[in-house]
XYZ file of C-alpha atoms in Angstrom:
716
model
C -12.134 81.939 45.904
C -11.010 84.294 43.120
C -10.681 87.979 43.936
C -12.946 88.895 41.000
C -14.593 87.412 37.934
C -12.305 87.677 34.926
C -13.711 90.048 32.292
C -14.380 89.257 28.658
C -11.141 89.917 26.803
C -10.605 91.481 23.392
C -8.439 88.981 21.476
C -8.783 89.718 17.744
C -6.264 87.125 16.525
C -6.527 83.390 17.291
C -3.661 81.765 19.163
C -1.576 79.221 17.240
C 0.817 76.496 18.364
C 4.446 75.885 17.405
C 4.932 72.219 16.392
C 8.203 72.016 18.376
C 6.510 72.353 21.781
C 7.425 68.978 23.267
C 11.081 69.297 22.303
C 11.191 72.782 23.883
C 9.620 71.416 27.087
C 12.276 68.741 27.418
C 15.086 71.129 26.514
C 14.041 73.903 28.934
C 13.689 71.496 31.859
C 17.181 70.116 31.234
C 18.596 73.622 30.783
C 17.046 74.905 34.041
C 18.523 71.928 35.874
C 21.947 72.552 34.313
C 21.874 76.220 35.372
C 21.019 75.250 38.966
C 17.520 76.762 38.976
C 15.750 73.633 40.266
C 15.739 72.988 44.007
C 17.652 76.259 44.501
C 17.028 77.476 48.079
C 16.173 81.070 48.995
C 17.699 82.781 52.085
C 14.688 81.607 54.091
C 15.492 78.015 53.201
C 12.487 77.575 50.918
C 13.121 76.260 47.412
C 12.458 78.830 44.666
C 11.531 76.239 42.015
C 11.076 72.497 41.911
C 10.910 70.419 38.739
C 7.204 69.876 39.353
C 6.577 73.630 39.772
C 8.451 74.477 36.578
C 6.538 71.827 34.645
C 3.196 73.239 35.853
C 4.127 76.812 34.895
C 4.995 75.511 31.406
C 7.030 78.316 29.857
C 7.567 76.174 26.780
C 3.800 76.359 26.214
C 3.991 80.142 26.560
C 6.738 80.372 23.942
C 5.120 77.837 21.598
C 1.962 79.973 21.647
C 3.722 83.346 21.407
C 6.242 82.279 18.730
C 4.257 79.811 16.606
C 6.391 80.026 13.456
C 10.037 79.838 14.578
C 12.153 76.673 14.157
C 13.046 74.230 16.922
C 16.466 75.621 17.958
C 15.090 79.180 18.043
C 12.123 78.078 20.154
C 14.505 76.321 22.563
C 16.579 79.471 22.976
C 13.591 81.782 23.380
C 12.070 79.397 25.941
C 15.323 79.407 27.898
C 15.194 83.210 28.007
C 11.681 83.066 29.515
C 12.681 80.400 32.023
C 15.538 82.699 33.044
C 13.441 85.844 33.358
C 10.705 84.185 35.419
C 13.315 82.521 37.629
C 14.992 85.894 38.102
C 11.632 87.438 39.090
C 10.793 84.705 41.619
C 14.340 84.484 42.989
C 14.540 88.277 43.414
C 11.172 88.191 45.182
C 12.364 85.489 47.575
C 15.755 87.067 48.270
C 14.946 90.748 48.479
C 11.251 91.678 48.307
C 10.202 89.627 51.296
C 13.279 90.604 53.312
C 13.215 94.300 52.178
C 16.990 94.014 51.626
C 17.465 97.017 49.328
C 21.257 97.163 49.635
C 21.601 93.457 48.916
C 19.304 93.860 45.914
C 21.468 96.662 44.470
C 24.630 94.591 44.816
C 22.937 91.564 43.255
C 21.713 93.585 40.253
C 24.995 95.435 39.753
C 26.837 92.127 39.479
C 24.204 90.580 37.201
C 24.734 93.428 34.720
C 28.344 92.293 34.234
C 27.085 89.262 32.313
C 25.724 91.417 29.463
C 29.119 91.823 27.875
C 30.035 93.998 24.936
C 32.532 93.166 22.178
C 35.839 92.040 23.668
C 34.533 91.985 27.256
C 34.517 88.961 29.586
C 32.081 88.284 32.397
C 33.065 87.056 35.873
C 32.555 83.481 37.019
C 28.826 82.906 37.702
C 27.987 82.590 41.394
C 24.274 81.752 41.245
C 21.669 80.346 38.801
C 20.580 83.789 37.517
C 24.158 84.692 36.580
C 24.839 81.279 35.043
C 21.680 81.499 32.963
C 22.347 85.012 31.716
C 25.940 84.180 30.754
C 24.779 81.126 28.807
C 21.953 82.925 27.006
C 24.101 85.947 26.137
C 26.697 83.759 24.433
C 24.010 81.892 22.432
C 22.020 84.967 21.314
C 24.180 88.025 20.743
C 26.426 86.716 17.925
C 23.484 86.359 15.525
C 22.158 89.913 16.026
C 23.347 93.396 15.045
C 25.102 95.819 17.357
C 22.064 98.137 17.225
C 19.790 95.311 18.380
C 22.259 94.413 21.150
C 22.125 97.984 22.474
C 18.332 97.926 22.537
C 18.287 94.529 24.190
C 20.817 95.598 26.829
C 18.596 98.579 27.670
C 15.417 96.518 28.019
C 17.181 93.774 30.013
C 18.791 96.410 32.255
C 15.397 98.019 32.875
C 13.556 94.855 33.835
C 16.338 93.967 36.282
C 17.231 97.316 37.803
C 13.755 98.806 37.981
C 12.776 95.913 40.251
C 14.174 98.250 42.902
C 11.267 100.628 42.198
C 8.834 97.857 43.076
C 10.877 96.969 46.145
C 10.941 100.600 47.269
C 7.161 100.936 46.885
C 6.596 97.762 48.890
C 8.923 99.077 51.580
C 7.061 102.412 51.734
C 3.623 100.785 51.466
C 3.125 103.088 48.486
C 0.851 102.384 45.513
C 1.766 104.230 42.320
C -0.610 106.632 40.576
C -1.989 105.304 37.248
C 0.291 107.322 34.951
C 3.435 106.468 36.877
C 2.366 102.835 37.002
C 1.863 102.413 33.253
C 5.165 103.986 32.272
C 7.186 102.317 35.039
C 5.584 98.922 34.339
C 7.104 99.115 30.854
C 10.551 99.361 32.407
C 10.120 96.688 35.048
C 7.543 94.413 33.403
C 9.685 92.999 30.629
C 7.378 93.306 27.619
C 9.752 95.655 25.719
C 12.341 92.935 26.360
C 9.888 90.432 24.841
C 9.483 92.701 21.821
C 13.255 92.569 21.285
C 13.162 88.746 21.419
C 10.386 88.759 18.815
C 12.872 90.274 16.373
C 15.179 87.323 17.053
C 12.375 84.759 16.777
C 10.998 86.031 13.444
C 14.481 86.490 12.008
C 13.963 90.143 11.120
C 15.261 93.218 12.931
C 13.525 96.589 12.949
C 15.793 98.893 10.885
C 17.783 100.981 13.332
C 16.993 104.254 11.539
C 13.261 103.881 12.269
C 13.428 102.043 15.614
C 13.080 105.284 17.616
C 10.282 106.865 15.530
C 6.856 107.431 17.036
C 5.063 104.617 15.103
C 7.600 101.970 16.127
C 7.725 103.218 19.707
C 3.918 103.180 19.906
C 3.835 99.618 18.562
C 6.296 98.567 21.259
C 4.587 100.520 24.038
C 1.039 99.417 23.214
C 2.271 95.836 22.966
C 3.954 96.195 26.352
C 0.983 97.856 28.032
C -1.437 95.208 26.776
C 0.849 92.370 27.894
C 1.268 93.905 31.351
C -2.389 94.809 31.883
C -3.449 91.292 30.916
C -0.860 89.812 33.241
C -2.064 92.047 36.084
C -5.609 90.744 35.689
C -4.553 87.116 35.785
C -1.928 87.564 38.528
C -3.862 89.791 40.952
C -4.806 86.890 43.211
C -1.230 85.637 43.537
C 0.582 88.991 43.622
C -1.752 91.117 45.736
C -3.699 88.662 47.873
C -0.962 86.070 48.473
C 2.473 87.681 47.991
C 1.830 91.230 49.229
C 2.891 92.873 45.955
C 1.450 96.316 45.197
C 2.595 96.751 41.589
C -0.600 95.707 39.813
C -2.925 97.810 37.643
C -6.100 96.416 39.225
C -4.863 97.485 42.661
C -3.706 100.856 41.292
C -7.170 101.661 39.886
C -8.895 100.186 42.936
C -7.062 102.579 45.251
C -6.872 105.630 42.962
C -10.593 105.611 42.108
C -11.694 104.145 45.456
C -13.757 101.529 43.663
C -14.521 97.806 44.194
C -12.020 95.250 42.907
C -14.387 93.989 40.213
C -14.891 97.506 38.854
C -11.128 98.097 38.862
C -10.643 94.836 36.957
C -13.186 95.880 34.325
C -11.461 99.255 33.951
C -8.090 97.537 33.573
C -9.586 95.399 30.815
C -11.062 98.482 29.113
C -7.608 100.060 29.057
C -6.135 96.800 27.755
C -8.676 96.820 24.921
C -7.950 100.459 24.140
C -4.209 99.803 23.962
C -4.736 96.886 21.571
C -6.837 99.106 19.339
C -4.181 101.823 19.456
C -1.729 99.134 18.299
C -4.028 98.283 15.378
C -4.476 101.913 14.380
C -0.718 102.503 14.486
C 0.083 99.350 12.514
C -2.487 100.073 9.802
C -2.214 103.868 9.527
C 1.095 105.197 10.874
C 3.543 102.394 10.054
C 2.796 102.225 6.287
C 3.149 106.010 6.081
C 6.461 105.816 7.938
C 7.845 103.128 5.631
C 6.923 105.187 2.579
C 8.265 108.428 4.020
C 11.638 106.917 5.018
C 11.979 105.012 1.731
C 12.422 101.709 3.572
C 13.564 98.945 1.223
C 11.257 96.063 0.335
C 13.211 93.452 2.368
C 13.137 95.793 5.369
C 9.403 96.387 4.881
C 8.866 92.623 4.934
C 10.921 92.460 8.126
C 8.784 95.150 9.771
C 5.682 93.232 8.700
C 7.039 90.048 10.300
C 7.787 92.004 13.472
C 4.231 93.397 13.622
C 2.829 89.914 13.047
C 5.144 88.605 15.778
C 3.764 91.181 18.222
C 0.202 90.104 17.344
C 1.079 86.427 17.779
C 2.577 87.186 21.181
C -0.583 88.940 22.370
C -2.853 86.059 21.376
C -0.453 83.363 22.532
C 0.243 85.127 25.797
C -3.479 85.320 26.520
C -3.952 81.621 25.766
C -1.074 80.690 28.094
C -2.464 82.805 30.921
C -5.732 80.864 30.695
C -3.829 77.568 31.201
C -0.777 78.170 33.389
C -0.866 77.160 37.065
C 0.915 80.444 37.822
C -2.293 82.476 37.469
C -5.877 82.919 38.577
C -7.725 81.670 35.489
C -10.958 80.065 36.632
C -13.646 80.929 34.088
C -11.127 82.425 31.654
C -11.842 81.986 27.962
C -9.930 82.513 24.761
C -11.468 85.934 24.286
C -13.084 87.488 21.243
C -13.974 90.732 19.513
C -16.978 91.699 21.633
C -15.366 94.121 24.109
C -13.637 95.969 21.288
C -16.868 97.378 19.888
C -17.642 99.438 22.998
C -14.198 101.012 22.983
C -14.350 101.736 19.251
C -17.632 103.584 19.737
C -16.095 105.663 22.537
C -13.098 106.493 20.340
C -15.356 107.962 17.666
C -15.843 111.664 18.294
C -19.433 112.960 18.330
C -20.334 116.072 16.312
C -17.976 118.930 17.282
C -18.718 122.303 18.909
C -21.017 120.873 21.610
C -22.316 123.551 23.995
C -20.572 122.457 27.177
C -20.445 125.770 29.030
C -17.871 126.955 31.543
C -16.212 124.169 33.549
C -16.006 125.038 37.261
C -12.427 124.595 38.395
C -11.388 122.177 41.164
C -8.842 122.634 43.927
C -5.193 122.475 42.837
C -2.333 121.227 44.969
C 0.503 123.745 44.620
C 3.142 123.678 47.378
C 5.595 125.993 45.609
C 5.470 129.818 45.690
C 5.190 131.996 42.599
C 8.262 134.099 41.809
C 8.285 136.825 39.159
C 11.101 138.496 37.223
C 11.608 142.215 37.874
C 11.825 142.675 34.075
C 8.177 141.736 33.453
C 6.973 145.241 32.530
C 9.710 145.676 29.922
C 8.998 142.238 28.455
C 5.287 143.060 28.182
C 6.022 146.181 26.201
C 8.470 144.354 23.943
C 6.417 141.235 23.114
C 3.663 142.647 20.834
C 6.275 144.297 18.630
C 8.024 140.975 18.008
C 4.729 139.245 17.206
C 3.808 142.058 14.793
C 7.203 141.849 13.120
C 6.702 138.104 12.555
C 3.328 138.768 10.906
C 1.080 137.340 13.603
C -1.338 140.282 13.417
C -1.560 140.511 9.633
C -4.946 140.561 7.906
C -6.385 137.079 8.096
C -3.956 136.020 10.833
C -4.702 133.859 13.840
C -4.327 136.652 16.419
C -4.867 140.353 16.795
C -2.813 142.521 19.150
C -5.557 142.768 21.744
C -5.787 139.006 21.929
C -2.033 138.627 22.174
C -1.782 141.157 25.013
C -4.601 139.395 26.841
C -2.832 136.050 26.611
C 0.096 137.791 28.368
C 2.822 135.258 27.636
C 5.555 137.551 29.047
C 3.876 137.082 32.436
C 4.203 133.316 32.062
C 7.853 133.634 31.000
C 8.590 135.956 33.922
C 7.366 133.350 36.397
C 8.923 130.229 34.889
C 12.258 132.058 34.401
C 12.167 134.404 37.350
C 15.959 134.756 37.564
C 16.658 135.524 33.901
C 17.933 138.875 32.681
C 15.884 141.007 30.304
C 17.321 139.555 27.094
C 16.786 135.994 28.297
C 13.263 136.899 29.354
C 12.529 138.351 25.922
C 13.756 135.142 24.288
C 11.672 132.970 26.625
C 8.631 135.125 25.984
C 9.132 134.863 22.217
C 9.427 131.074 22.357
C 6.180 130.899 24.335
C 4.545 133.262 21.863
C 5.727 131.205 18.890
C 4.665 127.878 20.429
C 1.244 129.168 21.461
C 0.653 130.753 18.067
C 1.669 127.532 16.323
C -0.578 125.526 18.630
C -3.486 127.760 17.579
C -2.421 127.822 13.919
C -2.319 124.101 13.134
C -5.841 123.153 14.349
C -7.414 126.139 12.618
C -5.459 125.991 9.383
C -5.286 122.217 8.932
C -7.474 120.582 11.575
C -10.828 122.056 10.590
C -10.131 121.022 6.998
C -9.108 117.499 8.122
C -5.865 117.824 6.149
C -3.015 115.940 7.882
C -1.010 115.771 4.636
C -0.728 119.546 4.420
C -0.049 119.704 8.172
C 2.834 117.265 7.812
C 4.281 119.147 4.860
C 4.175 122.312 6.939
C 5.761 120.611 9.952
C 8.504 118.973 7.875
C 9.297 122.284 6.206
C 9.907 123.882 9.610
C 13.025 121.736 10.007
C 14.560 123.629 7.093
C 14.559 126.763 9.243
C 16.692 125.093 11.942
C 20.019 124.468 10.151
C 22.611 122.446 12.048
C 25.714 123.428 10.081
C 24.898 126.744 8.449
C 22.861 125.287 5.577
C 20.914 127.866 3.510
C 17.266 128.240 4.464
C 14.277 128.984 2.182
C 12.302 132.194 2.400
C 9.732 131.923 5.218
C 6.163 132.133 3.979
C 4.050 132.542 7.128
C 4.353 133.789 10.735
C 5.245 130.339 12.109
C 8.208 130.053 9.739
C 9.334 133.651 10.224
C 9.196 133.309 13.993
C 11.222 130.112 13.956
C 13.929 131.651 11.764
C 14.390 134.470 14.240
C 14.276 132.266 17.345
C 16.677 129.671 15.956
C 19.288 132.303 15.136
C 19.015 133.802 18.630
C 18.995 130.464 20.490
C 21.115 127.921 18.633
C 24.047 130.078 17.595
C 26.213 129.410 20.648
C 25.336 125.744 21.095
C 27.618 122.791 20.545
C 26.679 120.664 17.505
C 25.273 117.936 19.779
C 23.181 120.393 21.791
C 21.924 122.042 18.600
C 20.792 118.691 17.204
C 19.074 117.772 20.481
C 17.313 121.116 20.607
C 16.096 120.785 17.022
C 14.674 117.353 17.853
C 12.749 118.920 20.736
C 11.185 121.530 18.425
C 10.433 118.863 15.809
C 8.788 116.719 18.473
C 6.378 119.541 19.285
C 5.508 120.414 15.686
C 5.051 116.718 14.791
C 2.619 116.408 17.708
C 0.500 119.148 16.140
C 0.288 116.936 13.030
C -0.796 114.024 15.246
C -3.685 116.149 16.499
C -4.743 116.994 12.939
C -4.558 113.301 11.973
C -6.881 112.391 14.853
C -9.333 115.057 13.716
C -9.193 113.640 10.184
C -10.031 110.174 11.561
C -12.749 111.638 13.831
C -10.908 109.824 16.619
C -10.719 110.554 20.346
C -7.214 109.479 21.439
C -6.529 106.474 23.612
C -5.918 107.775 27.185
C -2.311 106.597 27.481
C -1.376 107.866 24.022
C -3.049 111.175 24.825
C -1.106 111.696 28.065
C 2.213 110.884 26.409
C 1.560 113.034 23.338
C 0.189 115.851 25.488
C 3.691 116.399 26.823
C 4.776 117.122 23.255
C 1.772 119.218 22.173
C 2.195 121.341 25.307
C 5.806 122.005 24.369
C 7.231 120.311 27.453
C 10.194 118.817 25.575
C 11.038 122.250 24.214
C 10.785 123.837 27.648
C 12.905 121.055 29.149
C 15.583 121.539 26.490
C 15.724 125.289 27.110
C 16.031 124.671 30.858
C 18.893 122.212 30.393
C 20.695 124.602 28.074
C 20.706 127.232 30.822
C 22.213 124.705 33.231
C 25.178 123.945 30.982
C 26.763 120.558 30.343
C 27.940 119.648 33.850
C 25.485 116.742 34.085
C 26.351 113.697 31.935
C 23.495 113.145 29.429
C 22.845 109.570 30.591
C 21.954 110.826 34.079
C 18.820 112.445 32.638
C 17.660 108.932 31.619
C 17.653 107.762 35.225
C 14.220 106.742 36.517
C 14.169 109.515 39.123
C 14.790 112.322 36.623
C 12.518 110.727 34.019
C 9.658 110.623 36.515
C 10.503 114.104 37.830
C 10.229 115.476 34.287
C 7.050 113.669 33.333
C 5.297 114.373 36.638
C 5.920 118.107 36.195
C 4.924 118.001 32.532
C 1.668 116.209 33.286
C 0.770 118.590 36.103
C 1.132 121.623 33.853
C -0.570 120.057 30.825
C -3.554 118.811 32.853
C -3.952 122.260 34.380
C -4.173 123.649 30.854
C -6.800 121.047 29.916
C -8.959 121.980 32.891
C -8.779 125.722 32.172
C -9.223 125.328 28.395
C -12.069 122.775 28.351
C -14.795 125.138 27.138
C -12.476 126.918 24.707
C -11.380 123.689 23.044
C -14.577 121.620 23.074
C -17.249 124.272 22.495
C -15.455 126.922 20.441
C -12.772 125.004 18.556
C -14.348 121.590 17.990
C -11.316 119.879 19.560
C -11.025 116.404 21.107
C -7.506 116.825 22.541
C -8.314 117.559 26.144
C -7.854 115.111 29.021
C -11.215 115.948 30.586
C -12.882 115.081 27.277
C -10.751 111.948 26.779
C -11.744 110.726 30.257
C -15.391 111.524 29.536
C -15.357 109.331 26.446
C -13.198 106.532 27.817
C -15.059 106.082 31.112
C -18.486 107.177 29.802
C -18.882 109.730 32.617
C -20.106 113.327 32.678
C -17.773 116.305 32.473
C -17.821 116.975 36.232
C -16.713 113.452 37.118
C -14.141 113.603 34.316
C -12.941 116.945 35.712
C -12.529 115.433 39.176
C -10.563 112.451 37.846
C -8.321 114.802 35.840
C -7.701 116.946 38.916
C -6.973 113.846 40.984
C -4.387 112.738 38.417
C -2.891 116.208 38.368
C -2.586 116.381 42.135
C -1.247 112.809 42.335
C 1.525 113.771 39.947
C 2.348 116.736 42.197
C 2.526 114.488 45.265
C 4.839 112.180 43.318
C 6.980 115.151 42.218
C 7.377 116.257 45.830
C 8.591 112.821 46.887
C 10.989 112.627 43.945
C 12.442 116.095 44.538
C 12.741 115.850 48.315
C 13.673 112.191 48.837
C 14.524 110.291 45.663
C 16.734 112.893 43.972
C 19.183 113.269 46.901
C 19.238 109.491 47.319
C 19.962 109.026 43.605
C 22.881 111.444 43.869
C 24.227 109.429 46.791
C 23.742 106.085 45.047
C 25.514 107.273 41.904
C 28.301 108.989 43.834
C 27.709 112.305 42.032
C 29.984 115.232 42.815
C 28.831 118.447 44.460
C 28.842 120.334 41.150
C 26.529 117.821 39.455
C 24.328 117.575 42.539
C 23.941 121.379 42.658
C 22.889 121.506 38.995
C 20.308 118.742 39.467
C 18.830 120.472 42.512
C 18.630 123.699 40.516
C 16.949 121.752 37.699
C 14.300 120.483 40.127
C 13.845 124.035 41.461
C 13.328 125.264 37.895
C 10.570 122.686 37.457
C 8.917 123.981 40.624
C 8.951 127.520 39.186
C 7.659 126.152 35.880
C 4.646 124.442 37.460
C 3.728 127.275 39.834
C 4.191 129.868 37.098
C 2.071 128.023 34.558
C -0.751 127.523 37.064
C -0.659 131.204 38.077
C -0.607 132.290 34.413
C -3.753 130.265 33.730
C -5.456 131.879 36.684
C -4.582 135.427 35.611
C -4.739 135.539 31.783
C -8.027 136.165 29.945
C -7.513 133.484 27.258
C -9.924 131.002 28.861
C -12.580 133.312 30.315
C -16.140 133.102 28.901
C -16.048 136.805 28.040
C -12.875 136.508 25.958
C -14.147 133.372 24.250
C -17.315 135.199 23.228
C -15.299 138.133 21.936
C -12.797 136.111 19.929
C -15.060 133.520 18.364
C -17.867 134.513 16.053
C -20.950 132.267 16.080
C -20.536 131.176 12.463
C -17.800 128.673 11.501
C -14.526 129.993 10.045
C -14.217 130.657 6.325
C -10.993 129.631 4.600
C -9.441 130.472 1.272
C -6.220 129.086 -0.137
C -3.139 131.262 -0.048
C -0.143 130.519 -2.289
C 2.926 129.556 -0.323
C 6.321 127.949 -0.681
C 4.900 124.462 -0.085
C 1.664 124.620 -2.009
C -0.888 123.833 0.693
C 0.865 124.953 3.851
C -1.079 128.149 4.557
C -4.719 129.162 4.564
C -6.232 132.573 4.919
C -8.748 132.720 7.731
C -11.669 134.930 6.860
C -13.214 137.656 8.956
C -15.627 135.224 10.609
C -12.985 133.953 13.011
C -12.590 136.981 15.244
């Protein structure tokens, strides 16, 4: 009996079939036999795959559906890659997941990596079918692709192999991931980004390297990956959870996190799958064309990007069709899907009329295990801060703030807690960065968001880069408080940096200002963000990347940059960032929804996505926030020391990483305490600041034409 009834799937594009299917079937069976994958015994003595089992799973059918337009030799090669990756998954399960042999798994994966050779490198002699297969595939694939593609493919192949240890560790602990951790870790271990790389090979068109890391292309890849994985989790729940004892499955994650029946968790998983597909569509139709125009991408490259997008769509539809047929999955009652479920999600993504009277949101309990520490220089920083804001023009007639409001926000208090050990000058700089970021975060929605003008917002954001020169380039005359503040802060912060650090820091600032444009664009589309996209962009709108960059600058360059990409540090960062950002969303709910007409608040996003009231949405948000704190504690106390041991890091590097984790503890406790103490979110301050009538705007000449608006007297 199936664990649940499969939901109705949103599949907007019909699946098609490659005419070379039968040839690929014959080829892949012969190739698997040649590599030693058939009748290969596991340590328990059981055979991992037989010829009959491989034929029933039918990976050639998967590839013929997911790559309907490629020629016969390309389909053969792509099919061999999928035979290899599924064999690797099943073989790893048999050898290490059942036996809980973590050390053996690490040694196995370390050696397997040696078969992804770079130019001029040679791999060792293969000792098992997984190694033989990878060596063979690498030699047949890499010569026809660019070096940039090879680097991306190495990363995605590395992730799907090495991050299997995360799954193994969770099984060993009996631990089920929280939903946010699960989605972002499933991308690393699940293999769909790897599939996206193979799509470039199959369609014969690479994504231009200069745009591969931009938000639109990353969102295309991530939404593709999330949809592939969520669909797979629905079809594989019976086998993975009920039969094999796996606990890395979205249905199980939602079942446990929300304490709901399996059927309800399956429906929620399908709702998220639908939402991710619609985020893909919105990105492909709105953001990608704008990116191609902005970056002046050549016509042949534009055609290549179009083929890539079409390849991602084909994979989604073909992958769904294969799941309904393969013996590998629970697919009784499955159908080819349709457009029906998409309508409900589209309605929920459309924002209702703004400025709804929601009232004060009672606050839940917060898990905070770390004490608040405060700099002894707080009083001096408080006296200093208003003068800097006035000098930058933040209190000028028609500005966003007045001095009373700025003093009430009390950003020096926040800086004094998140940088408790800094001297007075460092504290002043931290306070000014917080002041600038908070002012900018208020400025963009009011100046551009209420007018639904993402074009002007983008012009303003792009112009800010001119005030962060990398090599002493001349800068234009600043025309508003945001520009003036950035000029001053950049000179005080970036002057002593290395060129690499300066470039990294500028990217962090640009990431934050570009996220403000994203918010304006959503307002222009009257669109409530998809939950996953919201969480990931919230880290940028909250300024987490900027804060992280400042923290790393204070720690120096003892830690090799690649260490910060390790799963443990990546999760440590994002868990802390989410905790702080969700706290802000809970405190600012009334301010943003009722007084500012905003939709960028997790409580509100959950309300719309799950169709629940604000109290239930509040509780889910708080549960996510506290789950991220529990995860942070485990990472800081257990996983970080173990990572240092595994990587053989020296005492100096280990000490810096421990201090980095301690800084994040101060950051989270300080931000929570600041929200509790400042007046910014109190009903009384909201009544004082916001007049009942809507703001009145008039155009102000500026250096970029439409980058600044005068806010009339009705806004205070």
